[in-house]
Protein backbone atom coordinates (compact mmCIF):
# COMPACT_ATOMS: atom_id res chain seq x y z
CA UNK A 1 0.00 0.00 0.00
CA UNK A 2 2.72 2.45 1.04
CA UNK A 3 4.83 1.43 -1.98
CA UNK A 4 1.93 2.06 -4.38
CA UNK A 5 1.30 5.46 -2.89
CA UNK A 6 5.01 6.26 -3.04
CA UNK A 7 5.15 5.48 -6.75
CA UNK A 8 1.94 7.39 -7.46
CA UNK A 9 3.23 10.36 -5.50
CA UNK A 10 6.57 10.28 -7.28
CA UNK A 11 4.96 10.13 -10.74
CA UNK A 12 2.65 12.98 -9.86
CA UNK A 13 5.56 15.09 -8.74
CA UNK A 14 7.40 14.28 -11.94
CA UNK A 15 4.33 15.26 -13.92
CA UNK A 16 4.06 18.58 -12.11
CA UNK A 17 7.75 19.27 -12.71
CA UNK A 18 8.05 18.14 -16.32
CA UNK A 19 4.47 17.83 -17.62
CA UNK A 20 3.27 14.92 -19.73
CA UNK A 21 6.45 15.16 -21.78
CA UNK A 22 8.32 13.34 -19.05
CA UNK A 23 6.86 10.03 -20.06
CA UNK A 24 8.24 10.29 -23.57
CA UNK A 25 11.73 11.33 -22.46
CA UNK A 26 14.52 8.97 -21.67
CA UNK A 27 15.79 9.41 -18.10
CA UNK A 28 19.12 10.83 -19.23
CA UNK A 29 17.30 13.87 -20.71
CA UNK A 30 15.72 14.72 -17.36
CA UNK A 31 17.73 16.99 -15.07
CA UNK A 32 19.36 14.39 -12.81
CA UNK A 33 19.80 16.83 -9.90
CA UNK A 34 16.10 17.57 -9.87
CA UNK A 35 15.21 13.89 -10.13
CA UNK A 36 17.47 12.93 -7.28
CA UNK A 37 16.18 15.83 -5.14
CA UNK A 38 12.57 14.66 -5.55
CA UNK A 39 13.51 11.02 -4.98
CA UNK A 40 15.65 11.85 -1.92
CA UNK A 41 12.98 13.88 -0.20
CA UNK A 42 10.41 11.13 -0.78
CA UNK A 43 12.82 8.50 0.45
CA UNK A 44 13.68 10.62 3.49
CA UNK A 45 10.04 10.98 4.55
CA UNK A 46 9.31 7.31 3.94
CA UNK A 47 12.33 6.24 5.92
CA UNK A 48 11.37 8.55 8.75
CA UNK A 49 7.81 7.19 8.70
CA UNK A 50 9.11 3.62 8.92
CA UNK A 51 11.45 4.51 11.76
CA UNK A 52 8.61 5.77 14.00
CA UNK A 53 5.70 3.64 12.81
CA UNK A 54 5.96 1.13 15.67
CA UNK A 55 5.79 3.90 18.28
CA UNK A 56 4.43 2.90 21.69
CA UNK A 57 5.23 6.17 23.47
CA UNK A 58 1.63 6.58 24.63
CA UNK A 59 -1.32 4.28 25.18
CA UNK A 60 -2.84 4.99 21.74
CA UNK A 61 -0.16 2.85 20.09
CA UNK A 62 -1.55 -0.38 21.51
CA UNK A 63 -5.03 0.19 20.05
CA UNK A 64 -4.28 1.53 16.59
CA UNK A 65 -4.90 -0.34 13.34
CA UNK A 66 -2.53 1.97 11.49
CA UNK A 67 0.03 4.61 12.33
CA UNK A 68 -1.23 7.54 10.24
CA UNK A 69 1.97 9.35 9.30
CA UNK A 70 0.78 11.73 6.58
CA UNK A 71 0.23 11.90 2.84
CA UNK A 72 1.13 14.18 0.00
CA UNK A 73 3.88 15.95 -1.80
CA UNK A 74 7.22 15.70 0.00
CA UNK A 75 8.11 19.16 -1.38
CA UNK A 76 4.72 20.69 -0.60
CA UNK A 77 4.37 24.44 -0.25
CA UNK A 78 1.19 24.01 1.77
CA UNK A 79 0.82 21.74 4.77
CA UNK A 80 -2.59 21.12 6.33
CA UNK A 81 -2.65 19.90 9.91
CA UNK A 82 -5.60 18.29 11.67
CA UNK A 83 -5.78 16.99 15.19
CA UNK A 84 -5.81 13.20 14.97
CA UNK A 85 -6.97 10.29 12.81
CA UNK A 86 -10.58 9.14 13.12
CA UNK A 87 -11.99 5.68 12.41
CA UNK A 88 -11.61 5.74 8.62
CA UNK A 89 -8.11 7.18 8.81
CA UNK A 90 -7.10 4.56 11.38
CA UNK A 91 -8.44 1.82 9.10
CA UNK A 92 -6.77 3.15 5.93
CA UNK A 93 -3.57 4.62 7.36
CA UNK A 94 -4.08 7.94 5.56
CA UNK A 95 -5.22 11.32 6.96
CA UNK A 96 -8.55 12.80 5.91
CA UNK A 97 -10.06 9.95 3.95
CA UNK A 98 -13.54 10.15 5.53
CA UNK A 99 -16.33 12.65 4.77
CA UNK A 100 -14.24 15.56 6.03
CA UNK A 101 -11.42 14.47 3.73
CA UNK A 102 -13.72 14.38 0.69
CA UNK A 103 -14.74 17.96 1.40
CA UNK A 104 -11.10 18.91 1.84
CA UNK A 105 -10.35 17.41 -1.59
CA UNK A 106 -13.02 19.68 -3.12
CA UNK A 107 -11.64 22.74 -1.36
CA UNK A 108 -8.13 21.93 -2.59
CA UNK A 109 -9.38 21.38 -6.13
CA UNK A 110 -10.98 24.84 -6.01
CA UNK A 111 -7.50 26.36 -5.52
CA UNK A 112 -6.03 24.05 -8.20
CA UNK A 113 -4.27 21.74 -5.78
CA UNK A 114 -4.71 18.18 -4.63
CA UNK A 115 -3.37 16.05 -1.84
CA UNK A 116 -0.54 14.72 -3.99
CA UNK A 117 0.60 17.93 -5.65
CA UNK A 118 1.81 20.92 -3.69
CA UNK A 119 0.04 19.83 -0.52
CA UNK A 120 0.90 17.62 2.43
CA UNK A 121 -1.69 16.44 4.96
CA UNK A 122 -0.86 15.35 8.47
CA UNK A 123 -2.29 15.26 11.96
CA UNK A 124 -0.77 16.24 15.28
CA UNK A 125 -1.43 12.74 16.64
CA UNK A 126 -0.52 9.80 14.44
CA UNK A 127 -2.83 7.34 16.23
CA UNK A 128 -6.57 7.47 16.78
CA UNK A 129 -7.80 8.54 20.22
CA UNK A 130 -10.74 6.43 21.47
CA UNK A 131 -14.18 7.79 20.51
CA UNK A 132 -12.44 10.61 18.63
CA UNK A 133 -11.83 12.51 21.85
CA UNK A 134 -9.48 15.49 21.80
CA UNK A 135 -5.76 14.72 22.14
CA UNK A 136 -4.42 14.66 25.71
CA UNK A 137 -1.36 16.75 26.55
CA UNK A 138 0.77 13.67 27.22
CA UNK A 139 -0.11 12.35 23.74
CA UNK A 140 0.73 15.73 22.19
CA UNK A 141 4.04 15.86 24.07
CA UNK A 142 5.04 12.51 22.59
CA UNK A 143 3.71 13.05 19.07
CA UNK A 144 4.34 16.72 18.25
CA UNK A 145 8.10 16.12 17.75
CA UNK A 146 7.18 13.76 14.87
CA UNK A 147 5.19 16.56 13.26
CA UNK A 148 8.06 19.00 13.75
CA UNK A 149 10.42 16.59 12.01
CA UNK A 150 7.95 16.22 9.10
CA UNK A 151 7.80 20.01 8.77
CA UNK A 152 11.58 20.24 8.89
CA UNK A 153 11.82 17.72 6.03
CA UNK A 154 9.00 19.10 3.86
CA UNK A 155 9.76 22.79 4.49
CA UNK A 156 6.29 24.12 3.57
CA UNK A 157 5.90 27.84 2.89
CA UNK A 158 2.62 27.87 4.79
CA UNK A 159 0.86 25.72 7.37
CA UNK A 160 -2.91 25.79 7.80
CA UNK A 161 -4.20 24.48 11.11
CA UNK A 162 -7.57 22.85 10.56
CA UNK A 163 -9.98 23.66 13.36
CA UNK A 164 -9.83 25.05 16.85
CA UNK A 165 -8.41 21.93 18.51
CA UNK A 166 -5.47 21.77 16.12
CA UNK A 167 -4.93 25.56 16.41
CA UNK A 168 -5.04 25.48 20.21
CA UNK A 169 -2.50 22.65 20.40
CA UNK A 170 -0.10 24.09 17.84
CA UNK A 171 -0.23 27.68 19.07
CA UNK A 172 -0.55 26.82 22.78
CA UNK A 173 -3.28 29.41 23.14
CA UNK A 174 -7.05 29.36 23.10
CA UNK A 175 -8.72 32.13 21.12
CA UNK A 176 -12.08 31.81 19.33
CA UNK A 177 -11.43 30.58 15.80
CA UNK A 178 -13.15 33.54 14.13
CA UNK A 179 -10.61 35.81 15.85
CA UNK A 180 -7.64 33.60 14.90
CA UNK A 181 -8.47 33.35 11.21
CA UNK A 182 -7.14 36.74 10.18
CA UNK A 183 -3.72 36.42 11.82
CA UNK A 184 -0.55 34.88 10.41
CA UNK A 185 1.10 33.06 13.32
CA UNK A 186 4.56 31.55 13.52
CA UNK A 187 4.97 27.84 14.19
CA UNK A 188 8.65 27.18 14.84
CA UNK A 189 9.63 29.42 11.94
CA UNK A 190 6.85 28.52 9.48
CA UNK A 191 3.92 30.92 8.90
CA UNK A 192 0.66 29.39 10.13
CA UNK A 193 -2.93 30.39 9.48
CA UNK A 194 -6.00 28.92 11.12
CA UNK A 195 -9.15 27.90 9.29
CA UNK A 196 -12.26 25.85 10.03
CA UNK A 197 -12.05 22.08 10.28
CA UNK A 198 -13.90 20.40 7.39
CA UNK A 199 -16.05 18.59 10.00
CA UNK A 200 -17.27 21.99 11.18
CA UNK A 201 -18.04 22.95 7.58
CA UNK A 202 -20.08 19.77 7.16
CA UNK A 203 -22.08 20.65 10.26
CA UNK A 204 -22.34 24.39 9.45
CA UNK A 205 -22.34 24.91 5.67
CA UNK A 206 -22.72 28.67 6.32
CA UNK A 207 -19.06 28.74 7.40
CA UNK A 208 -17.88 27.46 4.01
CA UNK A 209 -17.62 31.00 2.68
CA UNK A 210 -15.10 31.83 5.44
CA UNK A 211 -13.04 28.72 4.72
CA UNK A 212 -13.13 29.64 1.05
CA UNK A 213 -11.72 33.08 1.91
CA UNK A 214 -8.94 31.41 3.92
CA UNK A 215 -7.95 29.02 1.12
CA UNK A 216 -8.07 31.80 -1.47
CA UNK A 217 -5.78 33.80 0.80
CA UNK A 218 -3.46 30.77 1.03
CA UNK A 219 -3.44 30.36 -2.76
CA UNK A 220 -2.52 34.04 -3.22
CA UNK A 221 0.08 33.91 -0.45
CA UNK A 222 1.77 30.92 -2.09
CA UNK A 223 1.73 32.61 -5.49
CA UNK A 224 3.69 35.63 -4.19
N1 LIG B 1 -10.07 14.89 11.30
C1 LIG B 1 -8.75 15.16 11.55
O1 LIG B 1 -8.42 16.08 12.29
N2 LIG B 1 -7.86 14.41 10.93
C2 LIG B 1 -8.17 13.42 10.09
O2 LIG B 1 -7.26 12.79 9.56
C3 LIG B 1 -9.54 13.17 9.86
C4 LIG B 1 -10.46 13.92 10.46
mmCIF file of N, CA and C and ligand atoms in Angstrom, residues 68 81-86 89 94-98 100 122-123 162 197 199, ligand 1:
data_model
loop_
_atom_site.group_PDB
_atom_site.id
_atom_site.type_symbol
_atom_site.label_atom_id
_atom_site.label_comp_id
_atom_site.label_asym_id
_atom_site.label_seq_id
_atom_site.Cartn_x
_atom_site.Cartn_y
_atom_site.Cartn_z
ATOM 1 N N UNK A 68 -0.843 6.679 11.364
ATOM 2 C CA UNK A 68 -1.227 7.545 10.237
ATOM 3 C C UNK A 68 -0.202 8.681 10.119
ATOM 4 N N UNK A 81 -2.826 20.707 8.707
ATOM 5 C CA UNK A 81 -2.650 19.898 9.914
ATOM 6 C C UNK A 81 -3.957 19.798 10.706
ATOM 7 N N UNK A 82 -4.420 18.565 10.844
ATOM 8 C CA UNK A 82 -5.598 18.287 11.666
ATOM 9 C C UNK A 82 -5.155 17.779 13.021
ATOM 10 N N UNK A 83 -6.145 17.367 13.821
ATOM 11 C CA UNK A 83 -5.777 16.985 15.194
ATOM 12 C C UNK A 83 -5.334 15.527 15.327
ATOM 13 N N UNK A 84 -6.116 14.620 14.771
ATOM 14 C CA UNK A 84 -5.814 13.197 14.969
ATOM 15 C C UNK A 84 -6.639 12.363 13.995
ATOM 16 N N UNK A 85 -6.166 11.150 13.684
ATOM 17 C CA UNK A 85 -6.971 10.288 12.806
ATOM 18 C C UNK A 85 -8.291 9.889 13.479
ATOM 19 N N UNK A 86 -9.301 9.695 12.653
ATOM 20 C CA UNK A 86 -10.585 9.137 13.118
ATOM 21 C C UNK A 86 -10.628 7.685 12.652
ATOM 22 N N UNK A 89 -9.550 6.930 8.990
ATOM 23 C CA UNK A 89 -8.114 7.184 8.814
ATOM 24 C C UNK A 89 -7.302 6.076 9.489
ATOM 25 N N UNK A 94 -4.299 6.672 6.285
ATOM 26 C CA UNK A 94 -4.081 7.937 5.559
ATOM 27 C C UNK A 94 -4.954 9.027 6.184
ATOM 28 N N UNK A 95 -4.411 10.257 6.362
ATOM 29 C CA UNK A 95 -5.220 11.318 6.960
ATOM 30 C C UNK A 95 -6.355 11.769 6.036
ATOM 31 N N UNK A 96 -7.431 12.188 6.630
ATOM 32 C CA UNK A 96 -8.550 12.802 5.913
ATOM 33 C C UNK A 96 -9.039 11.976 4.724
ATOM 34 N N UNK A 97 -9.465 10.758 5.021
ATOM 35 C CA UNK A 97 -10.062 9.954 3.952
ATOM 36 C C UNK A 97 -11.578 9.809 4.141
ATOM 37 N N UNK A 98 -12.098 10.256 5.291
ATOM 38 C CA UNK A 98 -13.545 10.150 5.533
ATOM 39 C C UNK A 98 -14.299 11.300 4.871
ATOM 40 N N UNK A 100 -14.956 14.278 5.921
ATOM 41 C CA UNK A 100 -14.237 15.562 6.031
ATOM 42 C C UNK A 100 -13.152 15.643 4.958
ATOM 43 N N UNK A 122 -1.302 16.120 7.305
ATOM 44 C CA UNK A 122 -0.858 15.350 8.474
ATOM 45 C C UNK A 122 -1.738 15.727 9.664
ATOM 46 N N UNK A 123 -1.608 14.953 10.699
ATOM 47 C CA UNK A 123 -2.294 15.260 11.958
ATOM 48 C C UNK A 123 -1.248 15.459 13.047
ATOM 49 N N UNK A 162 -6.157 23.086 10.840
ATOM 50 C CA UNK A 162 -7.574 22.849 10.559
ATOM 51 C C UNK A 162 -8.351 22.707 11.868
ATOM 52 N N UNK A 197 -12.209 23.506 10.560
ATOM 53 C CA UNK A 197 -12.045 22.080 10.275
ATOM 54 C C UNK A 197 -13.154 21.666 9.308
ATOM 55 N N UNK A 199 -14.899 19.126 9.251
ATOM 56 C CA UNK A 199 -16.046 18.587 10.003
ATOM 57 C C UNK A 199 -17.014 19.701 10.396
HETATM 58 N N1 LIG B 1 -10.072 14.894 11.300
HETATM 59 C C1 LIG B 1 -8.753 15.162 11.549
HETATM 60 O O1 LIG B 1 -8.420 16.079 12.290
HETATM 61 N N2 LIG B 1 -7.858 14.405 10.932
HETATM 62 C C2 LIG B 1 -8.170 13.417 10.094
HETATM 63 O O2 LIG B 1 -7.259 12.788 9.556
HETATM 64 C C3 LIG B 1 -9.537 13.169 9.864
HETATM 65 C C4 LIG B 1 -10.459 13.922 10.458
#
